[in-house]
mmCIF file of C-alpha atoms in Angstrom:
data_model
loop_
_atom_site.group_PDB
_atom_site.id
_atom_site.type_symbol
_atom_site.label_atom_id
_atom_site.label_comp_id
_atom_site.label_asym_id
_atom_site.label_seq_id
_atom_site.Cartn_x
_atom_site.Cartn_y
_atom_site.Cartn_z
ATOM 1 C CA UNK A 644 -0.293 -0.095 0.099
ATOM 2 C CA UNK A 645 1.148 3.906 -0.817
ATOM 3 C CA UNK A 646 2.140 5.015 2.077
ATOM 4 C CA UNK A 647 2.381 8.899 3.196
ATOM 5 C CA UNK A 648 5.787 9.274 3.075
ATOM 6 C CA UNK A 649 5.748 8.018 -0.846
ATOM 7 C CA UNK A 650 3.720 11.366 -2.125
ATOM 8 C CA UNK A 651 3.820 14.895 -1.178
ATOM 9 C CA UNK A 652 1.004 16.696 -1.585
ATOM 10 C CA UNK A 653 1.229 18.853 -4.582
ATOM 11 C CA UNK A 654 -1.343 21.263 -3.678
ATOM 12 C CA UNK A 655 -0.693 21.299 0.093
ATOM 13 C CA UNK A 656 3.083 22.107 -1.002
ATOM 14 C CA UNK A 657 2.712 24.505 -3.680
ATOM 15 C CA UNK A 658 0.014 26.515 -1.072
ATOM 16 C CA UNK A 659 2.813 26.550 0.931
ATOM 17 C CA UNK A 660 5.401 28.138 -0.397
ATOM 18 C CA UNK A 661 2.576 30.629 -1.558
ATOM 19 C CA UNK A 662 1.735 31.676 1.602
ATOM 20 C CA UNK A 663 5.559 31.072 3.462
ATOM 21 C CA UNK A 664 6.086 34.290 0.003
ATOM 22 C CA UNK A 665 3.293 35.903 1.016
ATOM 23 C CA UNK A 666 4.353 36.242 4.840
ATOM 24 C CA UNK A 667 7.176 37.528 3.636
ATOM 25 C CA UNK A 668 6.728 40.279 1.256
ATOM 26 C CA UNK A 669 4.301 41.788 4.838
ATOM 27 C CA UNK A 670 7.823 41.773 6.507
ATOM 28 C CA UNK A 671 8.965 43.581 3.853
ATOM 29 C CA UNK A 672 6.821 46.225 3.493
ATOM 30 C CA UNK A 673 6.662 46.052 7.693
ATOM 31 C CA UNK A 674 10.593 46.302 7.223
ATOM 32 C CA UNK A 675 10.131 49.784 4.727
ATOM 33 C CA UNK A 676 7.787 51.152 6.696
ATOM 34 C CA UNK A 677 9.470 50.853 9.735
ATOM 35 C CA UNK A 678 12.623 52.854 8.259
ATOM 36 C CA UNK A 679 10.412 55.288 7.607
ATOM 37 C CA UNK A 680 9.427 55.805 10.235
ATOM 38 C CA UNK A 681 12.616 55.677 11.520
ATOM 39 C CA UNK A 682 14.157 58.188 9.377
ATOM 40 C CA UNK A 683 11.045 61.022 9.976
ATOM 41 C CA UNK A 684 11.352 60.663 13.809
ATOM 42 C CA UNK A 685 14.335 61.013 13.806
ATOM 43 C CA UNK A 686 14.472 64.483 11.792
ATOM 44 C CA UNK A 687 10.827 65.091 14.186
ATOM 45 C CA UNK A 688 13.811 64.472 17.104
ATOM 46 C CA UNK A 689 11.632 61.763 19.133
ATOM 47 C CA UNK A 690 10.840 58.404 19.339
ATOM 48 C CA UNK A 691 8.949 55.707 19.758
ATOM 49 C CA UNK A 692 9.742 53.632 22.938
ATOM 50 C CA UNK A 693 10.114 49.929 21.659
ATOM 51 C CA UNK A 694 7.610 47.997 23.804
ATOM 52 C CA UNK A 695 9.096 44.122 24.745
ATOM 53 C CA UNK A 696 8.500 41.384 22.346
ATOM 54 C CA UNK A 697 6.180 39.197 24.484
ATOM 55 C CA UNK A 698 3.983 41.743 24.889
ATOM 56 C CA UNK A 699 3.897 43.531 21.175
ATOM 57 C CA UNK A 700 3.423 39.939 19.795
ATOM 58 C CA UNK A 701 -0.003 39.558 22.185
ATOM 59 C CA UNK A 702 -1.182 43.695 20.757
ATOM 60 C CA UNK A 703 0.248 42.585 17.095
ATOM 61 C CA UNK A 704 -1.490 39.141 16.290
ATOM 62 C CA UNK A 705 -4.686 40.428 17.025
ATOM 63 C CA UNK A 706 -4.084 43.335 14.567
ATOM 64 C CA UNK A 707 -3.431 40.916 12.244
ATOM 65 C CA UNK A 708 -5.497 38.444 12.632
ATOM 66 C CA UNK A 709 -8.901 41.424 12.204
ATOM 67 C CA UNK A 710 -6.843 42.807 8.772
ATOM 68 C CA UNK A 711 -4.670 39.828 7.092
ATOM 69 C CA UNK A 712 -5.545 35.991 5.514
ATOM 70 C CA UNK A 713 -5.683 33.800 8.070
ATOM 71 C CA UNK A 714 -3.753 30.819 6.370
ATOM 72 C CA UNK A 715 -1.255 34.146 5.689
ATOM 73 C CA UNK A 716 -1.434 35.042 9.409
ATOM 74 C CA UNK A 717 -0.596 31.584 9.966
ATOM 75 C CA UNK A 718 2.661 32.115 8.197
ATOM 76 C CA UNK A 719 3.696 35.353 9.515
ATOM 77 C CA UNK A 720 3.170 33.965 13.716
ATOM 78 C CA UNK A 721 4.839 30.634 13.081
ATOM 79 C CA UNK A 722 7.954 32.035 12.126
ATOM 80 C CA UNK A 723 11.228 33.232 13.331
ATOM 81 C CA UNK A 724 11.120 37.036 12.971
ATOM 82 C CA UNK A 725 7.287 37.066 14.582
ATOM 83 C CA UNK A 726 8.858 39.145 17.713
ATOM 84 C CA UNK A 727 10.838 41.974 15.569
ATOM 85 C CA UNK A 728 7.712 41.972 12.878
ATOM 86 C CA UNK A 729 5.407 42.267 15.976
ATOM 87 C CA UNK A 730 7.549 45.238 17.429
ATOM 88 C CA UNK A 731 7.481 46.967 14.364
ATOM 89 C CA UNK A 732 3.603 46.979 13.801
ATOM 90 C CA UNK A 733 3.475 48.076 17.541
ATOM 91 C CA UNK A 734 5.901 51.070 16.607
ATOM 92 C CA UNK A 735 4.343 52.548 14.063
ATOM 93 C CA UNK A 736 0.899 51.869 15.575
ATOM 94 C CA UNK A 737 2.358 54.151 18.571
ATOM 95 C CA UNK A 738 4.912 56.279 15.815
ATOM 96 C CA UNK A 739 1.307 57.613 14.929
ATOM 97 C CA UNK A 740 -0.131 55.336 11.680
ATOM 98 C CA UNK A 741 -3.905 54.175 11.281
ATOM 99 C CA UNK A 742 -3.144 50.732 11.522
ATOM 100 C CA UNK A 743 -6.777 50.370 10.250
ATOM 101 C CA UNK A 744 -6.331 51.477 7.115
ATOM 102 C CA UNK A 745 -2.391 50.410 7.230
ATOM 103 C CA UNK A 746 -3.162 47.773 7.241
ATOM 104 C CA UNK A 747 -5.958 46.673 5.111
ATOM 105 C CA UNK A 748 -3.680 47.841 1.572
ATOM 106 C CA UNK A 749 -1.081 45.293 3.625
ATOM 107 C CA UNK A 750 -3.840 42.574 3.310
ATOM 108 C CA UNK A 751 -4.549 43.355 -0.119
ATOM 109 C CA UNK A 752 -0.543 43.376 -1.205
ATOM 110 C CA UNK A 753 0.128 39.845 0.885
ATOM 111 C CA UNK A 754 -2.809 37.979 -0.370
ATOM 112 C CA UNK A 755 -1.836 38.691 -4.321
ATOM 113 C CA UNK A 756 1.407 37.701 -3.598
ATOM 114 C CA UNK A 757 -0.413 34.355 -2.410
ATOM 115 C CA UNK A 758 -2.599 33.951 -5.587
ATOM 116 C CA UNK A 759 0.392 34.942 -7.863
ATOM 117 C CA UNK A 760 2.906 32.166 -7.067
ATOM 118 C CA UNK A 761 0.351 30.157 -6.412
ATOM 119 C CA UNK A 762 -0.500 30.108 -10.032
ATOM 120 C CA UNK A 763 3.396 30.219 -11.217
ATOM 121 C CA UNK A 764 4.032 26.900 -9.536
ATOM 122 C CA UNK A 765 0.704 25.315 -11.334
ATOM 123 C CA UNK A 766 2.022 26.498 -14.826
ATOM 124 C CA UNK A 767 5.276 24.841 -13.883
ATOM 125 C CA UNK A 768 5.003 21.779 -12.363
ATOM 126 C CA UNK A 769 2.117 20.776 -14.847
ATOM 127 C CA UNK A 770 3.200 17.943 -16.947
ATOM 128 C CA UNK A 771 -0.071 18.375 -19.151
ATOM 129 C CA UNK A 772 -1.577 21.025 -21.574
ATOM 130 C CA UNK A 773 -4.839 20.383 -19.771
ATOM 131 C CA UNK A 774 -5.132 23.382 -17.238
ATOM 132 C CA UNK A 775 -4.526 26.206 -19.934
ATOM 133 C CA UNK A 776 -6.612 25.044 -22.556
ATOM 134 C CA UNK A 777 -9.572 24.554 -20.216
ATOM 135 C CA UNK A 778 -9.160 28.216 -18.811
ATOM 136 C CA UNK A 779 -8.990 29.267 -22.266
ATOM 137 C CA UNK A 780 -12.627 27.630 -23.364
ATOM 138 C CA UNK A 781 -14.288 28.765 -20.091
ATOM 139 C CA UNK A 782 -13.131 31.817 -20.772
ATOM 140 C CA UNK A 783 -13.727 32.611 -24.862
ATOM 141 C CA UNK A 784 -16.462 30.583 -25.107
ATOM 142 C CA UNK A 785 -20.659 30.555 -23.807
ATOM 143 C CA UNK A 786 -21.379 28.793 -21.366
ATOM 144 C CA UNK A 787 -22.929 26.378 -23.042
ATOM 145 C CA UNK A 788 -24.144 22.777 -23.870
ATOM 146 C CA UNK A 789 -20.699 22.044 -26.677
ATOM 147 C CA UNK A 790 -18.933 23.656 -23.862
ATOM 148 C CA UNK A 791 -19.883 21.586 -20.985
ATOM 149 C CA UNK A 792 -19.273 18.737 -23.997
ATOM 150 C CA UNK A 793 -15.655 19.109 -24.655
ATOM 151 C CA UNK A 794 -14.381 19.409 -21.151
ATOM 152 C CA UNK A 795 -16.180 15.958 -20.188
ATOM 153 C CA UNK A 796 -15.317 14.244 -22.272
ATOM 154 C CA UNK A 797 -12.974 11.411 -21.345
ATOM 155 C CA UNK A 798 -11.444 12.410 -24.358
ATOM 156 C CA UNK A 799 -10.677 15.570 -23.291
ATOM 157 C CA UNK A 800 -6.501 15.251 -22.935
ATOM 158 C CA UNK A 801 -6.377 13.907 -25.841
ATOM 159 C CA UNK A 802 -8.645 16.752 -27.276
ATOM 160 C CA UNK A 803 -5.987 19.597 -25.141
ATOM 161 C CA UNK A 804 -2.815 17.811 -26.809
ATOM 162 C CA UNK A 805 -3.413 18.643 -29.974
ATOM 163 C CA UNK A 806 -4.468 21.702 -29.353
ATOM 164 C CA UNK A 807 -1.083 22.286 -27.855
ATOM 165 C CA UNK A 808 0.452 20.818 -30.503
ATOM 166 C CA UNK A 809 -0.865 22.747 -32.697
ATOM 167 C CA UNK A 810 -0.607 25.796 -30.804
ATOM 168 C CA UNK A 811 3.368 25.194 -31.454
ATOM 169 C CA UNK A 812 3.192 25.022 -34.583
ATOM 170 C CA UNK A 813 1.770 27.981 -35.094
ATOM 171 C CA UNK A 814 -1.833 27.484 -35.106
ATOM 172 C CA UNK A 815 -4.240 29.678 -34.303
ATOM 173 C CA UNK A 816 -5.669 27.515 -31.609
ATOM 174 C CA UNK A 817 -8.370 29.873 -30.447
ATOM 175 C CA UNK A 818 -10.006 30.019 -34.059
ATOM 176 C CA UNK A 819 -9.800 26.869 -34.763
ATOM 177 C CA UNK A 820 -11.239 26.833 -31.460
ATOM 178 C CA UNK A 821 -14.359 28.852 -32.459
ATOM 179 C CA UNK A 822 -14.843 26.661 -35.546
ATOM 180 C CA UNK A 823 -14.914 23.801 -33.295
ATOM 181 C CA UNK A 824 -17.199 25.636 -30.890
ATOM 182 C CA UNK A 825 -20.170 26.622 -34.363
ATOM 183 C CA UNK A 826 -19.095 23.598 -35.426
ATOM 184 C CA UNK A 827 -20.271 21.361 -32.254
ATOM 185 C CA UNK A 828 -23.660 23.641 -32.103
ATOM 186 C CA UNK A 829 -24.689 22.323 -35.721
ATOM 187 C CA UNK A 830 -24.373 18.699 -33.860
ATOM 188 C CA UNK A 831 -26.095 19.953 -31.152
ATOM 189 C CA UNK A 832 -28.945 21.599 -32.525
ATOM 190 C CA UNK A 833 -29.122 18.337 -35.225
ATOM 191 C CA UNK A 834 -28.999 15.532 -32.386
ATOM 192 C CA UNK A 835 -32.059 17.861 -31.012
ATOM 193 C CA UNK A 836 -33.775 17.304 -33.866
ATOM 194 C CA UNK A 837 -33.922 13.149 -34.479
ATOM 195 C CA UNK A 838 -36.956 12.251 -32.719
ATOM 196 C CA UNK A 839 -35.713 9.257 -30.558
ATOM 197 C CA UNK A 840 -32.922 11.383 -29.316
ATOM 198 C CA UNK A 841 -35.763 14.405 -28.591
ATOM 199 C CA UNK A 842 -38.701 12.449 -27.102
ATOM 200 C CA UNK A 843 -35.429 10.589 -24.537
ATOM 201 C CA UNK A 844 -34.771 13.809 -22.994
ATOM 202 C CA UNK A 845 -38.180 15.210 -21.838
ATOM 203 C CA UNK A 846 -37.772 19.427 -21.727
ATOM 204 C CA UNK A 847 -38.447 19.014 -17.848
ATOM 205 C CA UNK A 848 -34.684 17.429 -16.986
ATOM 206 C CA UNK A 849 -32.755 19.915 -15.471
ATOM 207 C CA UNK A 850 -28.983 21.156 -16.442
ATOM 208 C CA UNK A 851 -27.710 19.456 -13.783
ATOM 209 C CA UNK A 852 -29.031 16.042 -14.514
ATOM 210 C CA UNK A 853 -28.473 16.331 -18.490
ATOM 211 C CA UNK A 854 -24.593 17.274 -17.896
ATOM 212 C CA UNK A 855 -24.149 14.262 -14.738
ATOM 213 C CA UNK A 856 -25.413 11.561 -17.039
ATOM 214 C CA UNK A 857 -22.878 9.156 -17.131
ATOM 215 C CA UNK A 858 -20.502 7.403 -15.299
ATOM 216 C CA UNK A 859 -21.528 9.212 -11.683
ATOM 217 C CA UNK A 860 -25.154 7.998 -12.138
ATOM 218 C CA UNK A 861 -24.877 4.549 -13.813
ATOM 219 C CA UNK A 862 -27.410 2.962 -11.342
ATOM 220 C CA UNK A 863 -28.123 6.031 -9.350
ATOM 221 C CA UNK A 864 -32.151 7.001 -8.986
ATOM 222 C CA UNK A 865 -31.633 10.438 -10.104
ATOM 223 C CA UNK A 866 -34.536 12.482 -10.435
ATOM 224 C CA UNK A 867 -35.063 14.907 -13.351
ATOM 225 C CA UNK A 868 -34.661 18.572 -12.030
ATOM 226 C CA UNK A 869 -31.343 17.507 -9.346
ATOM 227 C CA UNK A 870 -30.285 20.563 -8.292
ATOM 228 C CA UNK A 871 -26.637 20.418 -7.489
ATOM 229 C CA UNK A 872 -26.399 24.284 -7.180
ATOM 230 C CA UNK A 873 -28.336 23.211 -3.509
ATOM 231 C CA UNK A 874 -26.228 21.285 -1.943
ATOM 232 C CA UNK A 875 -28.674 20.158 1.102
ATOM 233 C CA UNK A 876 -31.219 19.783 -1.922
ATOM 234 C CA UNK A 877 -29.228 17.863 -3.628
ATOM 235 C CA UNK A 878 -28.477 15.407 -1.174
ATOM 236 C CA UNK A 879 -32.788 14.906 0.067
ATOM 237 C CA UNK A 880 -33.032 14.582 -4.093
ATOM 238 C CA UNK A 881 -30.569 11.110 -3.813
ATOM 239 C CA UNK A 882 -31.700 9.857 -0.428
ATOM 240 C CA UNK A 883 -28.990 11.153 1.620
ATOM 241 C CA UNK A 884 -29.263 11.749 4.962
ATOM 242 C CA UNK A 885 -26.931 14.857 7.294
ATOM 243 C CA UNK A 886 -26.067 12.166 8.694
ATOM 244 C CA UNK A 887 -24.726 9.567 6.533
ATOM 245 C CA UNK A 888 -23.616 13.055 3.810
ATOM 246 C CA UNK A 889 -21.451 13.829 7.150
ATOM 247 C CA UNK A 890 -19.945 9.974 7.886
ATOM 248 C CA UNK A 891 -19.216 9.896 3.607
ATOM 249 C CA UNK A 892 -17.166 13.379 4.464
ATOM 250 C CA UNK A 893 -15.250 11.725 7.032
ATOM 251 C CA UNK A 894 -14.887 8.593 5.242
ATOM 252 C CA UNK A 895 -13.506 10.839 2.266
ATOM 253 C CA UNK A 896 -10.346 12.499 4.434
ATOM 254 C CA UNK A 897 -9.928 9.281 6.168
ATOM 255 C CA UNK A 898 -9.277 7.932 2.701
ATOM 256 C CA UNK A 899 -5.746 9.485 1.958
ATOM 257 C CA UNK A 900 -4.014 9.981 5.297
ATOM 258 C CA UNK A 901 -2.041 12.996 5.696
ATOM 259 C CA UNK A 902 -3.946 14.676 2.346
ATOM 260 C CA UNK A 903 -7.085 15.485 4.400
ATOM 261 C CA UNK A 904 -6.839 19.736 2.405
ATOM 262 C CA UNK A 905 -6.598 18.068 -1.367
ATOM 263 C CA UNK A 906 -9.895 15.886 0.105
ATOM 264 C CA UNK A 907 -11.710 19.108 0.353
ATOM 265 C CA UNK A 908 -11.042 19.430 -3.249
ATOM 266 C CA UNK A 909 -13.445 16.819 -3.654
ATOM 267 C CA UNK A 910 -16.139 17.138 -1.057
ATOM 268 C CA UNK A 911 -16.496 21.023 -2.028
ATOM 269 C CA UNK A 912 -17.073 20.258 -5.308
ATOM 270 C CA UNK A 913 -20.765 20.687 -6.786
ATOM 271 C CA UNK A 914 -20.608 17.171 -7.587
ATOM 272 C CA UNK A 915 -20.034 15.559 -4.535
ATOM 273 C CA UNK A 916 -23.500 14.490 -3.573
ATOM 274 C CA UNK A 917 -23.511 12.322 -6.390
ATOM 275 C CA UNK A 918 -20.325 10.637 -4.596
ATOM 276 C CA UNK A 919 -21.892 10.509 -1.629
ATOM 277 C CA UNK A 920 -25.070 8.224 -2.810
ATOM 278 C CA UNK A 921 -23.120 5.993 -4.695
ATOM 279 C CA UNK A 922 -22.484 5.443 -0.982
ATOM 280 C CA UNK A 923 -25.525 5.187 -0.354
ATOM 281 C CA UNK A 924 -26.034 2.427 -2.170
ATOM 282 C CA UNK A 925 -22.816 0.316 -1.676
ATOM 283 C CA UNK A 926 -24.049 0.324 2.225
ATOM 284 C CA UNK A 927 -27.734 -0.560 0.866
ATOM 285 C CA UNK A 928 -25.928 -3.339 -1.003
ATOM 286 C CA UNK A 929 -24.331 -4.632 2.832
ATOM 287 C CA UNK A 930 -21.401 -3.202 1.217
ATOM 288 C CA UNK A 931 -18.457 -0.834 3.105
ATOM 289 C CA UNK A 932 -17.521 1.925 0.825
ATOM 290 C CA UNK A 933 -14.470 2.615 2.677
ATOM 291 C CA UNK A 934 -12.253 -0.059 1.339
ATOM 292 C CA UNK A 935 -13.564 0.759 -1.870
ATOM 293 C CA UNK A 936 -12.549 4.835 -1.078
ATOM 294 C CA UNK A 937 -8.817 2.796 0.152
ATOM 295 C CA UNK A 938 -8.309 2.728 -3.475
ATOM 296 C CA UNK A 939 -7.150 6.768 -3.869
ATOM 297 C CA UNK A 940 -4.760 5.716 -1.038
ATOM 298 C CA UNK A 941 -3.451 2.795 -3.674
ATOM 299 C CA UNK A 942 -3.261 4.647 -6.144
ATOM 300 C CA UNK A 943 -2.567 8.507 -6.360
ATOM 301 C CA UNK A 944 -2.178 9.703 -10.242
ATOM 302 C CA UNK A 945 -5.176 11.721 -9.252
ATOM 303 C CA UNK A 946 -2.849 14.497 -7.429
ATOM 304 C CA UNK A 947 -0.604 14.252 -10.874
ATOM 305 C CA UNK A 948 -1.286 17.323 -13.346
ATOM 306 C CA UNK A 949 -1.814 21.007 -12.994
ATOM 307 C CA UNK A 950 -3.404 22.120 -9.943
ATOM 308 C CA UNK A 951 -6.584 23.509 -11.192
ATOM 309 C CA UNK A 952 -7.862 20.366 -12.466
ATOM 310 C CA UNK A 953 -6.665 18.815 -8.885
ATOM 311 C CA UNK A 954 -10.607 18.805 -7.540
ATOM 312 C CA UNK A 955 -11.707 17.203 -11.173
ATOM 313 C CA UNK A 956 -9.513 14.606 -11.082
ATOM 314 C CA UNK A 957 -9.703 13.809 -7.443
ATOM 315 C CA UNK A 958 -14.050 13.211 -8.605
ATOM 316 C CA UNK A 959 -13.159 11.254 -11.309
ATOM 317 C CA UNK A 960 -10.705 9.368 -9.585
ATOM 318 C CA UNK A 961 -13.427 8.747 -6.402
ATOM 319 C CA UNK A 962 -15.996 7.747 -8.998
ATOM 320 C CA UNK A 963 -13.737 4.575 -11.182
ATOM 321 C CA UNK A 964 -12.530 3.986 -6.741
ATOM 322 C CA UNK A 965 -16.534 3.301 -5.755
ATOM 323 C CA UNK A 966 -16.672 0.618 -8.665
ATOM 324 C CA UNK A 967 -13.939 -0.968 -8.058
ATOM 325 C CA UNK A 968 -13.954 -4.266 -6.351
ATOM 326 C CA UNK A 969 -12.930 -3.709 -3.285
ATOM 327 C CA UNK A 970 -10.143 -5.634 -2.538
ATOM 328 C CA UNK A 971 -8.884 -4.857 -6.041
ATOM 329 C CA UNK A 972 -5.675 -3.509 -6.582
ATOM 330 C CA UNK A 973 -4.308 -3.173 -9.982
ATOM 331 C CA UNK A 974 -5.162 0.592 -11.910
ATOM 332 C CA UNK A 975 -8.579 1.047 -12.461
ATOM 333 C CA UNK A 976 -10.232 -0.299 -15.835
ATOM 334 C CA UNK A 977 -10.236 3.370 -18.352
ATOM 335 C CA UNK A 978 -14.031 2.669 -19.317
ATOM 336 C CA UNK A 979 -16.967 1.701 -16.801
ATOM 337 C CA UNK A 980 -18.277 -1.086 -18.580
ATOM 338 C CA UNK A 981 -22.080 0.269 -17.296
ATOM 339 C CA UNK A 982 -20.882 4.163 -17.364
ATOM 340 C CA UNK A 983 -20.212 3.314 -21.327
ATOM 341 C CA UNK A 984 -23.214 1.719 -21.675
ATOM 342 C CA UNK A 985 -24.820 4.743 -20.711
ATOM 343 C CA UNK A 986 -23.319 7.653 -22.296
ATOM 344 C CA UNK A 987 -22.713 5.951 -26.088
ATOM 345 C CA UNK A 988 -25.707 7.297 -27.921
ATOM 346 C CA UNK A 989 -27.661 4.054 -28.324
ATOM 347 C CA UNK A 990 -28.239 4.016 -25.153
ATOM 348 C CA UNK A 991 -30.414 6.999 -25.286
ATOM 349 C CA UNK A 992 -32.152 5.681 -28.091
ATOM 350 C CA UNK A 993 -34.709 3.409 -25.297
ATOM 351 C CA UNK A 994 -33.303 4.449 -22.569
ATOM 352 C CA UNK A 995 -33.739 7.824 -19.821
ATOM 353 C CA UNK A 996 -32.634 9.712 -17.238
ATOM 354 C CA UNK A 997 -35.020 7.524 -14.163
ATOM 355 C CA UNK A 998 -37.909 10.095 -12.705
ATOM 356 C CA UNK A 999 -38.398 9.848 -8.876
ATOM 357 C CA UNK A 1000 -39.790 6.667 -6.934
ATOM 358 C CA UNK A 1001 -42.593 7.103 -4.953
ATOM 359 C CA UNK A 1002 -41.022 6.207 -2.381
ATOM 360 C CA UNK A 1003 -38.469 8.614 -2.586
ATOM 361 C CA UNK A 1004 -39.478 10.901 0.624
ATOM 362 C CA UNK A 1005 -37.757 7.511 2.404
ATOM 363 C CA UNK A 1006 -34.769 6.408 1.309
ATOM 364 C CA UNK A 1007 -32.617 8.847 3.960
ATOM 365 C CA UNK A 1008 -34.407 7.130 6.228
ATOM 366 C CA UNK A 1009 -34.484 3.864 5.245
ATOM 367 C CA UNK A 1010 -30.844 3.697 4.216
ATOM 368 C CA UNK A 1011 -29.893 5.129 7.901
ATOM 369 C CA UNK A 1012 -31.679 2.151 9.415
ATOM 370 C CA UNK A 1013 -30.088 -0.494 7.225
ATOM 371 C CA UNK A 1014 -26.830 0.881 7.963
ATOM 372 C CA UNK A 1015 -27.743 1.434 11.259
ATOM 373 C CA UNK A 1016 -28.352 -2.546 11.053
ATOM 374 C CA UNK A 1017 -25.097 -3.644 8.740
ATOM 375 C CA UNK A 1018 -22.468 -2.818 10.946
ATOM 376 C CA UNK A 1019 -24.299 -3.970 13.933
ATOM 377 C CA UNK A 1020 -24.601 -7.058 12.582
ATOM 378 C CA UNK A 1021 -20.381 -6.059 11.768
ATOM 379 C CA UNK A 1022 -19.946 -5.226 15.515
ATOM 380 C CA UNK A 1023 -20.877 -8.630 16.207
#
């Protein structure tokens, strides 16, 4: 089994470097301000008494927490230079500097430095062109079915690689994508006019239900009006109780020890309720979702790639892990058979997203009781 020491958390490492750099920027700004203070006081033939380090640390920490991002404050107070930095800040206030105005500006600069460093680190570490081209698609084209289809496609990595190759050969990829988008719109409209397709998907189907149709929803009872924009409602629609969801969130964090902050990207994704519903379905069939989530720790290939796409890679990896047999060790299959059937054009000719069952309002309570009984049986 892969251990934590075998892998560093790329997201946490990049964030840590960015935050520490931002803290350095804050120390620089305060040192410059303190130098100006000392020079101005010398010209005015006066000086501000220096506060004891212990007193300055207590006072300055509260000032920083009120005006700077929490992660940057934490990096500052943990640094070896913190006592000196605290004394500089207290001296500035004693000299008449309005910290209510001064510190928010420092905080904005620090946050900008942090975000800039993190963005550049993501580009340096990126091993595939998916991130930059995905950003181009999102920025340049409308939020519609064509763009969604491109980004959600299983062949998206190949598409992005092709775009990168064309760009390196001097092709205007932006113009090429514009033509592809127009062609895609023609295809989308043509398919919608065909009765076999148009009648299979009623107009009342929500966009979330349509976009989620595939590996994430195979075997699940997905309501036609699925609303992933409202997490509480989405969980209720999928029959997952609050208690169940809390348990699944905890299990997800426990699945990959030492990378809890990274796993938070998974549980905060828009599609998380579908992952929770998948775990509930496993429990309904007497299985323990934790044995499936363990695949996330055995195979951390999802950690490879640019930071901006980490949440999406985790989502796909979690979906694949919950589809795989609990004790399986080889790499996950490239295609989930049931998911492939669900996403093939021929499948749409005779099927449509499932309608909510008459007992969907009681599903959550039923699952909770069944899960408790199953755990009690295992404990005995």
